[in-house]
Coordinates of C-alpha atoms in Angstrom, one line a residue:
M875 CA -29.6 -35.6 -50.4
A876 CA -31.5 -32.4 -49.8
W877 CA -28.2 -30.4 -49.3
Y878 CA -26.9 -31.6 -52.7
D879 CA -30.1 -30.3 -54.4
F880 CA -29.6 -27.0 -52.5
L881 CA -26.1 -26.5 -53.8
R882 CA -26.4 -27.6 -57.4
G883 CA -30.1 -27.6 -58.1
K884 CA -32.1 -30.7 -58.4
K885 CA -31.7 -32.7 -61.6
D886 CA -33.2 -36.0 -62.5
E887 CA -29.9 -37.3 -64.0
D888 CA -28.0 -36.6 -60.7
V889 CA -27.6 -39.9 -58.9
R890 CA -25.5 -39.7 -55.8
L891 CA -25.4 -41.3 -52.4
D892 CA -26.2 -39.2 -49.4
E893 CA -23.1 -38.1 -47.4
S894 CA -24.4 -40.2 -44.6
M895 CA -23.1 -43.3 -46.4
K896 CA -24.2 -46.6 -44.9
V897 CA -21.1 -48.3 -46.2
F898 CA -19.1 -46.7 -43.4
V899 CA -21.2 -48.3 -40.7
G900 CA -19.2 -51.0 -38.8
K901 CA -15.9 -50.1 -40.4
G902 CA -14.5 -48.1 -37.5
D903 CA -13.8 -49.0 -33.9
I904 CA -17.0 -47.4 -32.6
P905 CA -18.8 -49.9 -30.3
M906 CA -22.2 -51.3 -31.2
K907 CA -25.3 -49.8 -29.6
S908 CA -25.9 -52.9 -27.6
E909 CA -22.4 -52.8 -26.1
V910 CA -22.8 -49.1 -25.2
E911 CA -26.1 -49.7 -23.5
A912 CA -24.7 -52.5 -21.5
T913 CA -21.8 -50.5 -20.2
K914 CA -23.1 -46.9 -20.0
G915 CA -23.8 -46.8 -16.3
E916 CA -26.5 -44.7 -14.7
G917 CA -24.8 -41.3 -14.3
V918 CA -25.3 -38.3 -16.7
E919 CA -22.1 -36.9 -18.1
D920 CA -23.6 -33.6 -19.2
Y921 CA -24.7 -31.7 -16.1
M922 CA -26.3 -29.0 -18.3
L923 CA -29.2 -31.4 -18.9
I924 CA -29.9 -31.7 -15.2
S925 CA -32.7 -29.4 -14.1
G926 CA -31.5 -26.4 -12.1
Y927 CA -28.0 -26.4 -13.5
G928 CA -26.7 -24.1 -16.2
S929 CA -28.4 -20.9 -14.9
L930 CA -26.8 -20.6 -11.5
G931 CA -23.6 -19.0 -10.5
Y932 CA -23.7 -16.1 -12.9
G933 CA -23.7 -12.8 -11.1
N934 CA -23.6 -9.3 -12.5
L935 CA -19.9 -9.2 -13.4
N936 CA -18.1 -6.1 -14.5
T937 CA -19.2 -5.0 -18.0
F938 CA -15.8 -3.9 -19.0
Y939 CA -14.2 -7.1 -17.9
N940 CA -16.8 -9.3 -19.8
R941 CA -16.5 -7.2 -22.9
Y942 CA -12.8 -6.6 -23.3
I943 CA -10.9 -9.0 -21.0
N944 CA -12.8 -12.3 -20.6
K945 CA -15.6 -12.3 -23.2
V946 CA -18.3 -14.9 -22.9
F947 CA -19.1 -16.5 -26.2
E948 CA -22.7 -17.3 -27.2
T949 CA -21.7 -19.9 -29.8
E950 CA -18.7 -22.0 -30.8
V951 CA -18.4 -20.1 -34.0
A952 CA -17.8 -16.8 -32.1
K953 CA -15.1 -18.6 -30.1
I954 CA -13.3 -19.9 -33.2
I955 CA -13.4 -16.5 -34.8
E956 CA -11.8 -15.0 -31.6
Y957 CA -9.1 -17.7 -31.6
R958 CA -8.3 -16.9 -35.2
K959 CA -8.1 -13.2 -34.4
M960 CA -5.7 -13.9 -31.5
A961 CA -3.5 -16.0 -33.9
E962 CA -2.9 -12.9 -35.9
Y963 CA -1.2 -11.3 -33.0
P964 CA 2.6 -11.5 -33.7
E965 CA 3.7 -13.1 -30.4
I966 CA 0.9 -15.7 -30.5
G967 CA 1.5 -16.3 -34.2
D968 CA 5.2 -17.0 -33.6
V969 CA 4.4 -19.5 -30.8
I970 CA 1.9 -21.4 -33.0
E971 CA 4.4 -21.4 -35.8
D972 CA 7.1 -22.9 -33.5
A973 CA 4.6 -25.5 -32.2
V974 CA 3.6 -26.6 -35.7
N975 CA 7.2 -26.7 -36.9
E976 CA 8.4 -28.7 -33.9
S977 CA 5.4 -31.1 -34.0
T978 CA 5.9 -32.0 -37.7
L979 CA 9.6 -32.9 -37.9
T980 CA 10.6 -35.6 -40.3
D981 CA 12.8 -38.7 -39.6
N982 CA 15.8 -39.9 -41.6
N983 CA 13.5 -41.1 -44.4
N984 CA 11.8 -37.6 -44.6
R985 CA 8.6 -39.0 -43.1
V986 CA 6.4 -37.4 -40.4
F987 CA 4.5 -40.6 -39.5
S988 CA 5.9 -44.1 -39.1
L989 CA 4.1 -47.5 -38.5
I990 CA 5.3 -49.7 -35.6
I991 CA 4.0 -53.3 -35.3
T992 CA 3.8 -54.0 -31.5
D993 CA 2.3 -57.6 -31.6
N994 CA 5.0 -60.2 -31.5
K995 CA 2.9 -62.9 -33.1
L996 CA 2.0 -60.6 -36.0
S997 CA 5.7 -59.6 -36.4
E998 CA 6.7 -63.2 -37.1
N999 CA 4.8 -63.3 -40.4
K1000 CA 7.0 -61.4 -42.8
N1001 CA 4.5 -61.3 -45.6
V1002 CA 1.9 -59.7 -43.4
I1003 CA 4.4 -57.1 -42.2
K1004 CA 5.4 -56.4 -45.8
N1005 CA 1.8 -55.9 -46.8
L1006 CA 0.9 -53.7 -43.8
Y1007 CA 3.9 -51.4 -44.5
K1008 CA 2.9 -51.3 -48.2
E1009 CA -0.7 -50.3 -47.3
F1010 CA 0.5 -47.7 -44.8
D1011 CA 2.8 -46.0 -47.4
D1012 CA 0.2 -46.2 -50.1
L1013 CA -2.5 -44.6 -47.9
F1014 CA -0.5 -41.9 -46.1
Y1015 CA 2.2 -40.9 -48.6
R1016 CA 0.5 -41.5 -52.0
R1017 CA -3.2 -41.0 -51.5
I1018 CA -3.5 -38.6 -48.5
E1019 CA 0.0 -37.0 -49.0
I1020 CA 0.1 -36.5 -45.3
D1021 CA 3.5 -34.8 -45.4
R1022 CA 2.0 -32.0 -47.5
I1023 CA -1.2 -31.4 -45.4
I1024 CA 0.0 -32.1 -41.9
D1025 CA 1.1 -28.5 -41.3
D1026 CA -2.3 -27.2 -42.2
L1027 CA -4.1 -29.8 -40.0
M1028 CA -1.8 -29.1 -37.0
R1029 CA -2.1 -25.3 -37.4
T1030 CA -5.9 -25.5 -37.5
Y1031 CA -5.8 -27.7 -34.4
Y1032 CA -3.7 -25.3 -32.4
I1033 CA -5.7 -22.2 -33.5
D1034 CA -9.3 -23.5 -33.6
G1035 CA -8.8 -26.1 -30.8
R1036 CA -10.3 -28.8 -33.1
V1037 CA -9.9 -30.1 -36.6
Y1038 CA -12.5 -32.0 -38.7
Y1039 CA -11.8 -34.0 -41.9
E1040 CA -14.0 -36.3 -44.0
R1041 CA -12.8 -39.8 -45.0
I1042 CA -13.3 -40.2 -48.7
I1043 CA -13.9 -43.5 -50.4
N1044 CA -14.8 -44.6 -53.9
T1045 CA -18.5 -45.3 -53.6
K1046 CA -18.4 -47.6 -56.6
A1047 CA -15.5 -49.6 -55.3
P1048 CA -15.3 -49.4 -51.4
S1049 CA -12.9 -52.3 -51.3
Q1050 CA -10.2 -49.9 -52.6
G1051 CA -10.1 -48.3 -49.2
I1052 CA -9.7 -44.7 -48.2
Q1053 CA -8.9 -42.6 -51.2
A1054 CA -8.3 -39.2 -49.6
I1055 CA -9.3 -37.0 -46.7
K1056 CA -11.0 -33.6 -46.9
K1057 CA -10.5 -30.9 -44.2
L1058 CA -13.8 -29.3 -43.2
P1059 CA -14.1 -25.8 -41.8
S1060 CA -14.4 -26.0 -38.1
E1061 CA -17.0 -23.1 -37.9
T1062 CA -19.4 -25.1 -40.0
M1063 CA -19.3 -28.3 -38.0
D1064 CA -21.4 -29.6 -35.2
Y1065 CA -22.2 -32.9 -33.6
V1066 CA -24.7 -34.7 -31.4
Y1067 CA -23.5 -37.0 -28.6
D1068 CA -25.1 -39.3 -26.1
P1069 CA -24.9 -37.5 -22.7
M1070 CA -24.8 -40.9 -20.9
T1071 CA -21.8 -42.2 -22.7
G1072 CA -20.2 -39.2 -24.4
Q1073 CA -20.2 -41.1 -27.7
I1074 CA -20.8 -39.0 -30.8
L1075 CA -23.9 -40.2 -32.7
Y1076 CA -23.6 -38.1 -35.9
Y1077 CA -22.1 -34.9 -37.3
Y1078 CA -23.8 -31.9 -38.9
Q1079 CA -22.3 -29.4 -41.4
Y1080 CA -24.2 -26.2 -41.8
L1081 CA -24.0 -24.7 -45.4
A1082 CA -25.4 -21.3 -44.4
P1083 CA -24.5 -19.0 -41.5
N1084 CA -26.8 -18.8 -38.5
T1085 CA -28.5 -22.1 -39.4
K1086 CA -30.8 -23.3 -36.7
R1087 CA -29.7 -26.5 -35.1
P1088 CA -32.0 -29.4 -36.0
I1089 CA -34.0 -31.0 -33.2
N1090 CA -33.2 -34.5 -34.4
R1091 CA -31.5 -36.3 -37.3
E1092 CA -34.8 -36.7 -39.3
E1093 CA -35.2 -32.9 -39.3
A1094 CA -31.6 -32.4 -40.3
E1095 CA -31.9 -34.8 -43.3
K1096 CA -34.8 -32.8 -44.6
D1097 CA -33.1 -29.4 -44.2
P1098 CA -31.3 -28.5 -47.5
K1099 CA -28.8 -26.4 -45.5
V1100 CA -27.5 -29.2 -43.3
V1101 CA -25.3 -32.2 -44.2
V1102 CA -25.5 -35.2 -42.0
F1103 CA -22.5 -37.6 -41.5
N1104 CA -22.2 -40.9 -39.8
P1105 CA -19.6 -40.8 -37.0
E1106 CA -17.3 -43.2 -39.0
Q1107 CA -17.2 -40.7 -41.9
I1108 CA -15.6 -37.9 -39.9
G1109 CA -12.2 -37.7 -38.3
Y1110 CA -12.3 -35.4 -35.3
I1111 CA -9.5 -34.3 -33.1
N1112 CA -10.0 -31.7 -30.4
Y1113 CA -7.8 -30.2 -27.7
G1114 CA -9.4 -32.4 -25.0
I1115 CA -10.7 -29.6 -22.6
Y1116 CA -14.4 -29.0 -22.4
G1117 CA -16.6 -26.4 -20.8
R1118 CA -20.0 -26.9 -19.4
T1119 CA -20.9 -29.5 -22.0
K1120 CA -18.9 -31.8 -24.3
G1121 CA -20.0 -29.6 -27.2
E1122 CA -18.2 -26.6 -25.7
V1123 CA -14.6 -27.2 -26.6
Y1124 CA -11.7 -25.0 -25.2
G1125 CA -8.7 -24.7 -27.5
Y1126 CA -5.0 -24.1 -27.0
L1127 CA -5.5 -20.4 -27.0
E1128 CA -8.2 -20.3 -24.3
K1129 CA -5.9 -19.7 -21.3
A1130 CA -4.2 -17.0 -23.3
R1131 CA -7.3 -14.9 -23.9
V1132 CA -7.1 -12.9 -20.7
P1133 CA -3.4 -12.0 -20.8
Y1134 CA -3.8 -11.4 -24.6
N1135 CA -6.5 -8.8 -24.0
Q1136 CA -4.7 -7.2 -21.1
L1137 CA -1.5 -6.9 -23.1
K1138 CA -3.3 -5.5 -26.2
L1139 CA -5.1 -2.9 -24.1
L1140 CA -1.9 -1.9 -22.3
E1141 CA 0.0 -1.5 -25.5
T1142 CA -2.7 0.7 -26.9
S1143 CA -2.7 2.8 -23.8
V1144 CA 1.1 3.2 -24.1
I1145 CA 0.7 4.4 -27.7
I1146 CA -2.0 6.9 -26.6
Y1147 CA 0.1 8.2 -23.8
R1148 CA 3.1 8.5 -26.1
I1149 CA 1.2 10.5 -28.6
I1150 CA -0.5 12.8 -26.1
R1151 CA 2.2 13.4 -23.5
A1152 CA 5.5 12.9 -25.2
P1153 CA 5.8 15.9 -27.6
E1154 CA 7.3 19.1 -26.3
R1155 CA 5.0 22.1 -25.8
F1156 CA 5.6 25.9 -26.1
V1157 CA 4.8 28.2 -23.2
F1158 CA 4.2 31.7 -24.5
K1159 CA 4.7 34.4 -21.9
I1160 CA 3.1 37.5 -23.4
D1161 CA 4.0 40.9 -22.0
T1162 CA 0.7 42.7 -21.3
G1163 CA 2.2 45.6 -19.4
N1164 CA -0.3 47.3 -17.1
M1165 CA -3.4 46.3 -19.1
P1166 CA -6.5 45.4 -17.2
K1167 CA -7.3 41.7 -16.8
D1168 CA -10.0 41.6 -19.5
K1169 CA -7.9 43.5 -22.0
A1170 CA -4.9 41.4 -21.2
M1171 CA -6.8 38.2 -21.9
K1172 CA -8.0 39.6 -25.2
F1173 CA -4.5 40.6 -26.2
V1174 CA -3.2 37.1 -25.4
E1175 CA -5.9 35.5 -27.5
K1176 CA -5.0 37.9 -30.3
I1177 CA -1.3 36.8 -30.2
K1178 CA -2.5 33.1 -29.9
T1179 CA -4.6 33.4 -33.0
K1180 CA -1.8 35.1 -34.9
F1181 CA 0.6 32.2 -34.3
I1182 CA -1.8 29.4 -34.7
K1183 CA -3.9 30.6 -37.6
R1184 CA -2.6 32.1 -40.8
Q1185 CA -4.4 33.6 -43.7
T1186 CA -3.7 31.3 -46.7
Y1187 CA -4.6 31.5 -50.4
D1188 CA -6.1 28.4 -52.1
P1189 CA -5.0 28.5 -55.8
Q1190 CA -7.6 25.9 -56.7
T1191 CA -10.6 27.9 -55.4
G1192 CA -9.1 31.3 -55.3
Q1193 CA -10.3 31.9 -51.8
L1194 CA -8.6 33.2 -48.6
S1195 CA -9.0 31.0 -45.5
Q1196 CA -8.1 31.3 -41.8
E1197 CA -7.1 27.7 -41.0
P1198 CA -4.9 26.3 -38.3
E1199 CA -1.3 26.1 -39.4
V1200 CA 0.2 23.1 -37.7
L1201 CA 3.7 23.6 -39.2
S1202 CA 3.9 27.1 -37.7
I1203 CA 5.0 25.6 -34.4
L1204 CA 8.3 24.6 -36.2
E1205 CA 9.0 28.1 -37.2
N1206 CA 11.3 30.6 -35.4
F1207 CA 9.6 33.5 -33.5
F1208 CA 10.9 37.0 -33.3
L1209 CA 9.5 39.0 -30.4
P1210 CA 10.4 42.6 -29.3
Q1211 CA 11.9 43.1 -25.9
S1212 CA 12.5 46.3 -24.0
A1213 CA 15.9 47.5 -22.8
D1214 CA 15.3 46.4 -19.3
G1215 CA 14.5 42.9 -20.4
R1216 CA 10.8 43.2 -20.3
G1217 CA 8.7 41.6 -23.0
S1218 CA 7.2 38.4 -24.2
S1219 CA 9.1 35.2 -24.1
I1220 CA 8.6 31.6 -25.4
E1221 CA 9.8 28.6 -23.4
T1222 CA 9.4 24.9 -23.9
V1223 CA 8.0 22.2 -21.6
G1224 CA 9.6 18.9 -22.2
G1225 CA 7.5 15.9 -22.9
N1226 CA 7.8 12.5 -21.1
P1227 CA 9.9 10.2 -23.4
A1228 CA 9.8 7.5 -20.7
G1229 CA 6.6 6.1 -22.3
F1230 CA 8.7 3.7 -24.4
S1231 CA 11.7 3.3 -22.2
E1232 CA 9.9 2.0 -19.1
L1233 CA 8.0 -1.0 -20.3
D1234 CA 8.2 -3.4 -17.4
D1235 CA 4.5 -3.7 -17.1
I1236 CA 4.2 -4.7 -20.8
Y1237 CA 7.0 -7.2 -20.3
Y1238 CA 5.1 -8.6 -17.3
F1239 CA 1.9 -9.3 -19.3
A1240 CA 4.0 -10.6 -22.3
R1241 CA 5.7 -13.1 -20.0
K1242 CA 2.2 -14.0 -18.6
L1243 CA 1.0 -14.5 -22.2
Y1244 CA 3.9 -16.9 -23.0
R1245 CA 3.3 -18.8 -19.8
A1246 CA -0.3 -19.3 -20.8
L1247 CA 0.9 -20.6 -24.1
K1248 CA 3.3 -23.0 -22.3
Y1249 CA 6.2 -21.4 -24.3
P1250 CA 9.7 -21.7 -22.8
A1251 CA 10.6 -18.5 -21.1
S1252 CA 14.2 -18.9 -22.0
R1253 CA 13.4 -18.2 -25.6
V1254 CA 11.8 -14.8 -25.0
T1255 CA 13.7 -13.2 -22.1
A1256 CA 16.7 -12.2 -24.2
G1257 CA 14.8 -9.6 -26.2
Q1258 CA 13.1 -8.2 -23.1
E1259 CA 16.4 -7.7 -21.3
K1260 CA 17.9 -6.0 -24.4
R1261 CA 20.6 -8.6 -25.0
E1262 CA 21.5 -11.0 -27.7
A1263 CA 19.5 -14.2 -28.0
E1264 CA 21.0 -17.3 -26.4
I1265 CA 22.5 -20.1 -28.6
V1266 CA 20.0 -22.9 -28.8
V1267 CA 21.7 -25.0 -31.5
G1268 CA 25.4 -25.9 -30.9
G1269 CA 27.6 -24.1 -28.5
S1270 CA 29.2 -25.5 -25.3
H1271 CA 25.9 -26.1 -23.4
T1272 CA 24.1 -28.4 -25.9
G1273 CA 23.8 -31.0 -23.1
E1274 CA 22.0 -28.6 -20.9
I1275 CA 18.2 -28.5 -21.3
S1276 CA 16.0 -26.2 -19.3
R1277 CA 13.0 -27.4 -17.5
D1278 CA 10.8 -25.2 -19.7
E1279 CA 12.1 -26.8 -22.8
V1280 CA 11.3 -30.3 -21.4
K1281 CA 7.8 -29.2 -20.5
W1282 CA 7.3 -27.7 -23.9
A1283 CA 8.5 -30.9 -25.6
K1284 CA 6.3 -33.1 -23.5
F1285 CA 3.3 -30.8 -24.2
L1286 CA 3.9 -31.1 -28.0
E1287 CA 4.3 -34.9 -27.6
K1288 CA 0.9 -35.2 -25.9
H1289 CA -0.8 -33.5 -28.8
Q1290 CA 1.2 -35.5 -31.3
K1291 CA -0.3 -38.6 -29.7
R1292 CA -3.8 -37.3 -30.4
F1293 CA -3.0 -37.2 -34.1
C1294 CA -1.3 -40.6 -34.0
D1295 CA -4.3 -42.2 -32.4
E1296 CA -6.7 -40.6 -34.9
F1297 CA -4.6 -41.7 -37.9
K1298 CA -4.3 -45.2 -36.5
D1299 CA -8.1 -45.4 -36.5
L1300 CA -8.0 -44.1 -40.1
F1301 CA -5.5 -46.8 -41.1
L1302 CA -7.5 -49.5 -39.4
M1303 CA -10.6 -48.3 -41.3
H1304 CA -8.6 -48.5 -44.5
L1305 CA -7.6 -52.0 -43.7
A1306 CA -11.3 -52.9 -43.0
F1307 CA -12.4 -51.6 -46.4
R1308 CA -9.5 -53.5 -48.0
G1309 CA -10.5 -56.7 -46.1
L1310 CA -7.1 -57.1 -44.6
K1311 CA -8.1 -56.3 -41.0
K1312 CA -10.3 -59.4 -40.8
Q1313 CA -8.0 -61.5 -42.9
Y1314 CA -5.0 -60.9 -40.7
G1315 CA -7.0 -60.6 -37.4
I1316 CA -5.6 -57.2 -36.6
E1317 CA -6.7 -55.5 -33.4
K1318 CA -6.2 -51.9 -32.4
D1319 CA -3.5 -52.7 -29.9
M1320 CA -1.4 -54.7 -32.4
L1321 CA 0.1 -51.6 -34.0
T1322 CA 0.9 -48.0 -33.4
I1323 CA 1.7 -44.9 -35.4
N1324 CA 4.4 -42.6 -34.2
M1325 CA 5.6 -39.1 -35.0
V1326 CA 9.1 -37.7 -34.6
P1327 CA 9.5 -36.2 -31.1
P1328 CA 9.6 -32.4 -31.2
S1329 CA 13.2 -32.2 -29.9
H1330 CA 16.1 -34.5 -29.0
Y1331 CA 15.9 -33.8 -25.3
K1332 CA 15.4 -37.5 -24.6
E1333 CA 18.6 -38.4 -26.4
S1334 CA 20.4 -35.6 -24.6
L1335 CA 19.2 -36.7 -21.2
E1336 CA 20.1 -40.3 -22.0
Q1337 CA 23.6 -39.1 -23.1
G1338 CA 24.0 -37.4 -19.7
F1339 CA 23.0 -40.5 -17.9
V1340 CA 25.4 -42.6 -19.9
E1341 CA 28.2 -40.2 -19.0
V1342 CA 27.4 -40.4 -15.3
R1343 CA 27.3 -44.2 -15.4
H1344 CA 30.6 -44.5 -17.2
S1345 CA 32.1 -42.0 -14.8
N1346 CA 31.0 -44.1 -11.8
Y1347 CA 32.3 -47.2 -13.5
N1348 CA 35.8 -45.7 -14.2
A1349 CA 36.0 -44.4 -10.6
L1350 CA 35.5 -47.9 -9.2
A1351 CA 37.1 -50.0 -11.9
G1352 CA 40.6 -49.5 -10.5
N1353 CA 39.6 -50.6 -7.0
Q1354 CA 40.7 -54.1 -6.4
E1355 CA 37.8 -54.7 -4.0
F1356 CA 35.2 -54.6 -6.9
S1357 CA 34.7 -57.0 -9.7
K1358 CA 34.6 -55.5 -13.1
Y1359 CA 31.9 -58.0 -14.1
F1360 CA 29.8 -56.7 -11.2
L1361 CA 30.5 -53.0 -12.1
M1362 CA 29.6 -53.6 -15.8
K1363 CA 26.3 -55.1 -14.8
K1364 CA 25.4 -52.5 -12.1
Y1365 CA 26.7 -49.2 -13.6
L1366 CA 26.9 -49.9 -17.3
G1367 CA 23.7 -51.9 -17.3
W1368 CA 25.3 -54.6 -19.6
T1369 CA 23.8 -58.1 -19.9
D1370 CA 25.8 -61.3 -19.9
E1371 CA 25.5 -61.5 -23.7
E1372 CA 26.8 -58.0 -24.1
I1373 CA 29.8 -58.6 -21.8
E1374 CA 30.7 -61.8 -23.7
E1375 CA 30.4 -59.9 -27.0
N1376 CA 32.7 -57.2 -25.7
I1377 CA 35.3 -59.9 -24.8
R1378 CA 35.1 -61.4 -28.2
C1379 CA 35.6 -58.0 -29.8
L1380 CA 38.6 -57.3 -27.7
K1381 CA 40.2 -60.6 -28.9
D1382 CA 39.7 -59.5 -32.6
K1383 CA 40.7 -55.9 -32.1
D1384 CA 44.4 -56.3 -32.9
K1385 CA 43.7 -58.5 -35.9
L1386 CA 41.3 -56.0 -37.5
F1387 CA 43.0 -52.7 -36.5
Q1388 CA 46.8 -53.1 -36.5
P1389 CA 48.6 -50.0 -35.5
P1390 CA 50.9 -48.4 -38.1
P1391 CA 54.6 -49.1 -37.7
E1392 CA 56.9 -46.5 -36.2
P1393 CA 59.2 -44.6 -38.6
G1394 CA 62.3 -46.7 -39.4
M1395 CA 60.7 -49.9 -38.2
E1396 CA 59.1 -50.9 -41.5
G1397 CA 61.8 -53.5 -42.2
E1398 CA 61.6 -55.1 -38.8
M1399 CA 58.0 -56.2 -39.2
G1400 CA 58.6 -59.9 -39.1
S1401 CA 58.4 -63.0 -37.1
E1402 CA 59.1 -61.2 -33.8
E1403 CA 56.0 -59.0 -34.0
L1404 CA 53.9 -61.9 -35.2
G1405 CA 55.2 -64.0 -32.5
G1406 CA 54.5 -61.3 -30.0
E1407 CA 51.0 -61.2 -31.2
K1408 CA 50.6 -64.9 -30.8
E1409 CA 52.1 -64.8 -27.4
F1410 CA 50.0 -61.9 -26.3
G1411 CA 46.9 -63.4 -27.8
A1412 CA 47.4 -66.6 -25.9
G1413 CA 46.5 -64.8 -22.7
E1414 CA 43.3 -65.7 -20.9
T1415 CA 41.8 -62.2 -21.4
G1416 CA 42.4 -62.0 -25.2
A1417 CA 44.5 -59.7 -27.3
G1418 CA 44.1 -56.1 -26.6
S1419 CA 42.2 -56.6 -23.3
P1420 CA 43.5 -55.0 -20.1
A1421 CA 45.4 -57.2 -17.6
P1422 CA 43.1 -58.7 -15.0
E1423 CA 43.2 -57.3 -11.5
E1424 CA 45.0 -58.9 -8.8
G1425 CA 42.8 -61.2 -6.7
V1426 CA 40.0 -61.0 -9.3
P1427 CA 39.6 -64.2 -11.3
V1428 CA 39.4 -63.8 -15.1
E1429 CA 36.3 -66.0 -15.0
E1430 CA 34.5 -63.2 -13.1
I1431 CA 34.9 -60.8 -16.0
K1432 CA 33.5 -63.4 -18.4

């Protein structure tokens, strides 16, 4: 409550529950304290709490490397700010944009998330299923509007390496369930966890920069610059990779920090080299005749000053000035020369234009950056080799999928699952507030939430397998030594029910799909053709079915 007074000023008429709402307690799937104590074991998960660790292994590393290449962050806030700075880099920004777009595809119903009931017993009750789908649609697509905010949540996740959101309820009517979710700035959030179990005990939100971390929850609740949340109130998704402690979270961009800094420094050096070494320069050969050395140098300086500096008049001040004239190097020079060819001359020394034509080292670090981001190399090699980009949609090679594309799709699917698991917990909490979780006896493993896969590589792979199986079947189907029934089960993977259904469909094929009559034969469509159909349909294999093989009983095909 202290934080509320800090922001708005304390008023007697302000009546509001603290953000650490007790109504959330017990609504999530967080185990009870007694259960955690019984199963926590004796080991300590956070080795930084063990005496002697945390201060060893740090030698005097190179200052330049620590400052510019692999900077060590003192706080998580500094790390998040560095991640956001990296995301502004064009190459990294494009990769993040592709990751967000491919992770938030919609299905045929224009939905990002879908509910799947996995429990067979629960699926038998149609009323329960209807109510669950109704609650799911109401929560995610009417209250939360997940299709509108999922892009922002996913982008924050890939950049910051974590995303926090608050679960909002109506404090006057908790039975209405979750009303909305509020994304919280990652740089303002902190949490306290049990080092024995790794379970988060409560969350902090700091309302002022450089706020001192409270020693315990009691101190935090008294601090007007700190908001305390129960763990059930906050939804938290992180990248899943930790540093020395569980509070030190590494994000998606962590592995790209070193190649990013190397590439940025190299690009800067190329620009500097281009500016300094690329322009052409004049070489003035001044004829000094037989002058002594000291007089010759003075004469050269005089000529140098004459060409470089020019007396100019400033109309605003009315003064004459001797300032360098940069544009004078673009002028033509007229120098006297004697009859025997002696005299001053001006020559040029060509610059080095290869500064932008030989960029193999930059391409090397760019490829290293893309590998650190797990981005398919096939998408970026075209531009580096100065050729047109490859066709990725359509074309004659749509069935071919590179290994990099499969790895990229699986990588995105893994992080889609983190969101699906988090939103499943949110949906279960909504059902708990609504009273439906207890009423229907719903457990966590009875349902799942899915997202649309980032690409159709699974369908493409399956299509390739189907083509191979059918090719093998067709190669052996004409061999009299093999039964078609056996080949259908082994190579096509059909069950007995599917084989019988196929035979029934073959019998009805000619009745449903009669071929058009040939030209000039319209009047002859009579009893002969009908009789032929009856005679042909009387066969054991049915109308339209291929003739049985010699030596293979028809019963085998059935």
